[in-house]
CSV table of C-alpha atoms and ligand atoms in Angstrom, one decimal:
chain,number,residue,atom,x,y,z
A,1,MET,CA,-13.6,13.9,-17.7
A,2,THR,CA,-12.0,13.1,-14.5
A,3,GLN,CA,-11.4,10.5,-11.8
A,4,LYS,CA,-15.1,9.3,-11.7
A,5,THR,CA,-15.0,8.6,-15.4
A,6,TRP,CA,-11.6,7.0,-15.4
A,7,THR,CA,-12.7,4.7,-12.6
A,8,ALA,CA,-15.9,3.8,-14.3
A,9,VAL,CA,-14.1,3.0,-17.6
A,10,ASP,CA,-11.4,1.0,-15.8
A,11,ASN,CA,-14.2,-1.0,-14.1
A,12,TYR,CA,-15.9,-1.5,-17.5
A,13,VAL,CA,-12.7,-2.7,-19.1
A,14,SER,CA,-11.9,-5.0,-16.3
A,15,GLU,CA,-15.5,-6.5,-16.4
A,16,MET,CA,-15.2,-7.0,-20.1
A,17,LEU,CA,-11.6,-8.3,-20.4
A,18,VAL,CA,-10.2,-9.2,-17.0
A,19,PRO,CA,-12.5,-11.9,-15.5
A,20,SER,CA,-12.6,-12.2,-11.8
A,21,ASP,CA,-10.0,-14.6,-10.5
A,22,LYS,CA,-10.0,-16.3,-7.1
A,23,ALA,CA,-6.2,-16.0,-6.4
A,24,LEU,CA,-6.0,-12.3,-7.5
A,25,ASP,CA,-9.2,-11.3,-5.7
A,26,ALA,CA,-8.0,-13.1,-2.5
A,27,ALA,CA,-4.6,-11.4,-2.7
A,28,LEU,CA,-6.2,-7.9,-2.9
A,29,GLU,CA,-8.6,-8.8,-0.1
A,30,ALA,CA,-5.9,-10.1,2.2
A,31,SER,CA,-3.8,-7.1,1.4
A,32,ALA,CA,-6.6,-4.7,2.3
A,33,ASP,CA,-7.5,-6.7,5.5
A,34,SER,CA,-3.9,-6.4,6.6
A,35,GLY,CA,-3.9,-2.7,6.1
A,36,LEU,CA,-1.4,-2.6,3.2
A,37,PRO,CA,-1.6,0.6,1.1
A,38,GLU,CA,-4.0,0.2,-1.8
A,39,ILE,CA,-1.4,1.0,-4.5
A,40,ALA,CA,-1.1,-2.3,-6.4
A,41,VAL,CA,-1.5,-2.1,-10.2
A,42,ALA,CA,-5.1,-2.1,-11.4
A,43,PRO,CA,-6.5,-5.4,-12.8
A,44,ASN,CA,-6.2,-4.2,-16.4
A,45,GLN,CA,-2.7,-3.0,-15.8
A,46,GLY,CA,-1.7,-6.3,-14.1
A,47,LYS,CA,-3.1,-8.2,-17.2
A,48,PHE,CA,-1.1,-5.7,-19.4
A,49,LEU,CA,2.1,-6.6,-17.6
A,50,MET,CA,1.3,-10.3,-17.9
A,51,LEU,CA,0.6,-10.0,-21.6
A,52,LEU,CA,3.9,-8.1,-22.2
A,53,ALA,CA,5.9,-10.7,-20.3
A,54,LYS,CA,4.1,-13.5,-22.2
A,55,SER,CA,4.6,-11.9,-25.6
A,56,ILE,CA,8.4,-11.9,-25.1
A,57,LYS,CA,8.2,-15.4,-23.7
A,58,ALA,CA,9.9,-14.3,-20.4
A,59,ARG,CA,11.2,-17.2,-18.3
A,60,ASN,CA,13.0,-15.2,-15.7
A,61,ILE,CA,11.2,-12.2,-14.3
A,62,LEU,CA,12.4,-9.7,-11.7
A,63,GLU,CA,10.2,-7.3,-9.7
A,64,ILE,CA,11.4,-4.6,-7.5
A,65,GLY,CA,8.5,-3.7,-5.0
A,66,THR,CA,6.3,-6.6,-4.1
A,67,LEU,CA,3.7,-5.1,-1.7
A,68,GLY,CA,1.0,-7.9,-1.3
A,69,GLY,CA,2.2,-9.6,-4.4
A,70,TYR,CA,-0.7,-8.7,-6.7
A,71,SER,CA,1.4,-7.7,-9.6
A,72,THR,CA,3.7,-10.6,-8.8
A,73,ILE,CA,0.9,-13.1,-9.3
A,74,TRP,CA,0.0,-11.5,-12.6
A,75,LEU,CA,3.7,-11.8,-13.7
A,76,ALA,CA,4.0,-15.4,-12.5
A,77,ARG,CA,1.0,-16.2,-14.7
A,78,ALA,CA,3.0,-15.2,-17.8
A,79,LEU,CA,5.7,-17.9,-17.1
A,80,PRO,CA,6.1,-21.1,-19.0
A,81,ALA,CA,6.9,-24.3,-17.0
A,82,GLY,CA,10.3,-23.9,-15.4
A,83,GLY,CA,10.1,-20.1,-15.2
A,84,ARG,CA,10.4,-18.0,-12.0
A,85,VAL,CA,9.8,-14.6,-10.6
A,86,VAL,CA,12.2,-13.0,-8.1
A,87,THR,CA,10.5,-10.2,-6.2
A,88,LEU,CA,12.1,-7.7,-3.8
A,89,GLU,CA,10.4,-6.2,-0.8
A,90,ALA,CA,11.8,-4.1,2.1
A,91,VAL,CA,8.8,-4.2,4.5
A,92,ALA,CA,8.5,-7.5,6.5
A,93,ARG,CA,4.7,-7.2,6.9
A,94,HIS,CA,4.2,-6.7,3.2
A,95,ALA,CA,6.5,-9.7,2.5
A,96,GLU,CA,4.5,-11.8,5.0
A,97,VAL,CA,1.2,-11.0,3.4
A,98,ALA,CA,2.6,-11.5,-0.1
A,99,ARG,CA,4.0,-15.0,0.8
A,100,ALA,CA,0.6,-16.0,2.1
A,101,ASN,CA,-1.0,-14.8,-1.1
A,102,PHE,CA,1.5,-16.8,-3.2
A,103,GLU,CA,0.8,-19.9,-1.2
A,104,ARG,CA,-3.0,-19.4,-1.7
A,105,ALA,CA,-2.4,-18.9,-5.4
A,106,GLY,CA,-0.4,-22.1,-5.7
A,107,LEU,CA,2.6,-20.1,-6.9
A,108,ALA,CA,4.9,-20.2,-3.9
A,109,SER,CA,7.3,-22.6,-5.6
A,110,ILE,CA,8.0,-20.3,-8.6
A,111,ILE,CA,8.1,-17.0,-6.7
A,112,ASP,CA,11.3,-16.2,-4.9
A,113,LEU,CA,10.6,-13.2,-2.5
A,114,ARG,CA,13.7,-11.6,-1.1
A,115,LEU,CA,13.1,-9.4,2.0
A,116,GLY,CA,15.4,-6.4,2.4
A,117,GLU,CA,16.2,-3.0,0.9
A,118,ALA,CA,16.3,-3.5,-2.8
A,119,ILE,CA,19.6,-1.6,-3.0
A,120,ASP,CA,21.2,-4.2,-0.8
A,121,THR,CA,19.4,-7.2,-2.3
A,122,LEU,CA,20.3,-6.4,-5.9
A,123,PRO,CA,24.1,-6.8,-5.6
A,124,LYS,CA,23.5,-10.0,-3.6
A,125,LEU,CA,21.3,-11.3,-6.4
A,126,ALA,CA,23.8,-10.2,-9.1
A,127,ALA,CA,26.6,-12.1,-7.1
A,128,GLU,CA,24.5,-15.3,-7.6
A,129,LYS,CA,25.1,-14.9,-11.4
A,130,PRO,CA,21.5,-15.7,-12.2
A,131,ALA,CA,20.3,-16.3,-15.8
A,132,PRO,CA,19.5,-12.9,-17.3
A,133,PHE,CA,16.1,-11.5,-16.4
A,134,ASP,CA,13.9,-11.3,-19.5
A,135,PHE,CA,11.4,-9.0,-18.0
A,136,ILE,CA,11.9,-6.5,-15.1
A,137,PHE,CA,9.2,-4.5,-13.3
A,138,ILE,CA,10.5,-1.6,-11.3
A,139,ASP,CA,7.8,-0.5,-8.8
A,140,ALA,CA,9.3,0.3,-5.4
A,141,ASP,CA,10.4,3.7,-4.0
A,142,LYS,CA,10.6,6.1,-6.8
A,143,GLU,CA,13.7,8.1,-5.6
A,144,ASN,CA,15.8,5.1,-6.2
A,145,ILE,CA,14.6,4.3,-9.7
A,146,PRO,CA,17.9,5.4,-11.2
A,147,ASP,CA,19.8,2.9,-9.1
A,148,TYR,CA,17.3,0.1,-9.7
A,149,PHE,CA,17.5,0.8,-13.4
A,150,THR,CA,21.4,0.6,-13.3
A,151,TRP,CA,21.1,-2.8,-11.6
A,152,SER,CA,18.4,-3.9,-14.0
A,153,LEU,CA,20.7,-3.3,-16.9
A,154,LYS,CA,23.4,-5.5,-15.2
A,155,LEU,CA,20.8,-8.3,-14.7
A,156,ALA,CA,19.3,-8.1,-18.2
A,157,ARG,CA,20.3,-9.2,-21.7
A,158,THR,CA,19.8,-7.8,-25.2
A,159,GLY,CA,16.0,-8.1,-25.7
A,160,SER,CA,15.0,-7.8,-22.1
A,161,MET,CA,12.1,-5.5,-21.4
A,162,ILE,CA,12.1,-3.2,-18.4
A,163,ILE,CA,8.9,-1.5,-17.2
A,164,ILE,CA,9.1,1.4,-14.7
A,165,ASP,CA,5.8,2.3,-13.0
A,166,ASN,CA,4.6,5.7,-11.8
A,167,VAL,CA,6.7,7.9,-13.9
A,168,ILE,CA,4.2,10.7,-14.7
A,169,ARG,CA,2.9,11.4,-11.2
A,170,ASP,CA,-0.1,13.6,-12.0
A,171,GLY,CA,2.0,15.4,-14.5
A,172,GLU,CA,4.4,16.6,-11.8
A,173,VAL,CA,7.2,15.0,-13.8
A,174,ILE,CA,7.5,18.2,-15.9
A,175,ASN,CA,8.0,20.3,-12.8
A,176,ALA,CA,11.7,20.9,-12.7
A,177,LYS,CA,11.4,22.8,-9.4
A,178,SER,CA,9.5,19.9,-7.6
A,179,ARG,CA,11.0,19.0,-4.2
A,180,ASP,CA,9.1,15.7,-4.1
A,181,PRO,CA,11.8,13.0,-3.9
A,182,SER,CA,9.7,10.7,-6.1
A,183,VAL,CA,9.4,13.3,-8.9
A,184,LYS,CA,13.1,14.1,-8.5
A,185,GLY,CA,13.9,10.4,-8.8
A,186,VAL,CA,11.9,10.1,-12.0
A,187,ARG,CA,13.4,13.2,-13.5
A,188,ARG,CA,16.9,12.0,-12.7
A,189,PHE,CA,16.0,8.6,-14.2
A,190,ASN,CA,14.8,10.3,-17.4
A,191,GLU,CA,18.1,12.2,-17.8
A,192,MET,CA,19.8,8.8,-17.4
A,193,LEU,CA,17.6,7.2,-20.0
A,194,LYS,CA,18.1,10.0,-22.5
A,195,ALA,CA,21.8,9.4,-22.4
A,196,GLU,CA,21.7,5.6,-22.2
A,197,LYS,CA,22.8,4.0,-25.5
A,198,ARG,CA,21.9,0.4,-24.5
A,199,VAL,CA,18.2,0.9,-24.5
A,200,SER,CA,15.4,2.3,-26.6
A,201,ALA,CA,12.6,3.7,-24.4
A,202,THR,CA,9.4,5.6,-24.2
A,203,SER,CA,6.9,6.7,-21.6
A,204,VAL,CA,3.1,6.4,-21.8
A,205,GLN,CA,0.6,8.5,-19.7
A,206,THR,CA,-2.3,6.6,-18.2
A,207,VAL,CA,-5.5,7.4,-16.5
A,208,GLY,CA,-7.7,5.0,-14.6
A,209,VAL,CA,-8.8,3.8,-11.2
A,210,LYS,CA,-5.4,4.8,-9.9
A,211,GLY,CA,-5.6,8.3,-11.2
A,212,TYR,CA,-3.3,10.0,-13.6
A,213,ASP,CA,0.2,8.4,-14.0
A,214,GLY,CA,2.1,6.4,-16.5
A,215,PHE,CA,4.9,3.9,-17.2
A,216,THR,CA,8.1,3.7,-19.1
A,217,LEU,CA,9.0,0.8,-21.3
A,218,ALA,CA,12.8,0.4,-21.9
A,219,LEU,CA,13.9,-2.3,-24.4
A,220,VAL,CA,17.5,-3.4,-24.0
A,221,THR,CA,18.9,-3.2,-27.5
A,222,SER,CA,22.6,-3.9,-26.8
A,223,GLU,CA,24.8,-5.1,-24.0
A,224,ALA,CA,27.3,-3.0,-22.0
B,301,LIG,N1,4.2,-4.0,-7.4
B,301,LIG,C1,3.1,-4.0,-6.4
B,301,LIG,C2,3.1,-2.6,-5.7
B,301,LIG,C3,4.3,-2.2,-5.1
B,301,LIG,S1,4.1,-0.8,-4.0
B,301,LIG,C4,1.8,-4.2,-7.1
B,301,LIG,O1,1.6,-3.6,-8.2
B,301,LIG,O2,1.0,-5.1,-6.7
B,301,LIG,C5,5.8,-0.5,-3.6
B,301,LIG,C6,6.4,-1.5,-2.7
B,301,LIG,O3,7.8,-1.3,-2.7
B,301,LIG,C7,5.9,-1.4,-1.2
B,301,LIG,O4,5.5,-2.7,-0.8
B,301,LIG,C8,7.2,-0.9,-0.5
B,301,LIG,O5,7.3,-1.4,0.8
B,301,LIG,C9,8.3,-1.4,-1.4
B,301,LIG,N2,9.5,-0.7,-1.2
B,301,LIG,C10,9.7,0.6,-0.9
B,301,LIG,N3,11.0,0.9,-0.8
B,301,LIG,C11,11.7,-0.2,-1.0
B,301,LIG,C12,13.0,-0.5,-1.0
B,301,LIG,N4,14.0,0.4,-0.7
B,301,LIG,N5,13.4,-1.8,-1.2
B,301,LIG,C13,12.5,-2.7,-1.5
B,301,LIG,N6,11.2,-2.5,-1.5
B,301,LIG,C14,10.8,-1.2,-1.3
B,302,LIG,C1,2.5,4.6,-5.0
B,302,LIG,C2,3.4,3.6,-5.4
B,302,LIG,C3,3.1,2.9,-6.5
B,302,LIG,O1,3.9,1.9,-7.0
B,302,LIG,C4,1.9,3.1,-7.2
B,302,LIG,O2,1.6,2.4,-8.3
B,302,LIG,C5,1.1,4.1,-6.8
B,302,LIG,C6,1.4,4.9,-5.7
B,302,LIG,C7,2.9,5.4,-3.8
B,302,LIG,O3,3.9,5.1,-3.2
B,302,LIG,O4,2.1,6.3,-3.4
B,303,LIG,MG1,3.3,1.3,-9.0
């Protein structure tokens, strides 16, 4: 059972449970037409994120790594009236495509996209003393996951849920000798998580249209 099966099963699941949706389809199409890398979450994963955020009644959502805003649109759909998503993106072209996608989806007023390196934007965001983020999706450059997680804890509250994408990396996560900066970032993050008393966390491996990877769920159980 390999990629062909994983893709076929993901397509089956999406056909059964994730009905096609104009705004989401248009976001993917515009992203592809603009030459953005095709690394957005899969439809069934996007819905999974939306359901998680909805199940904890998230009002304030933070995303690190927007790309064309596909996952952002899913997350925005979890919000009650008055909720918002702040999403951080370093590449101007990605941000431009994402903004157009938010407009088309009718979500521009509740999505606040901040252009810039996340490591610069996060302290600026914290300085605004925003309401704590209930749900945080970390999905930008993997070498900086440890820093993004540290900032996420500062921006969260007890009960916040933090999801970190792409933490299995074809199983390379267990290769202690890997020189891949993404793998090194994830491994350093896991060391941090192991020692972190304020969260309870686990990782789940996934296969699907995007290959073999996985995510970590960290629940903030107590404050600093
Ligand atoms: N969350 C998106 C996919 C994000 S892909 C989705 O599932 O639809 C990762 C994104 O992070 C890319 O757009 C990339 O440009 C952005 N990124 C990479 N390094 C970054 C950094 N240092 N700061 C902010 N964004 C960054
Ligand atoms: C990559 C980034 C992602 O966020 C993802 O889900 C898959 C791949 C990448 O940078 O290759
Ligand atoms: Mg990802």
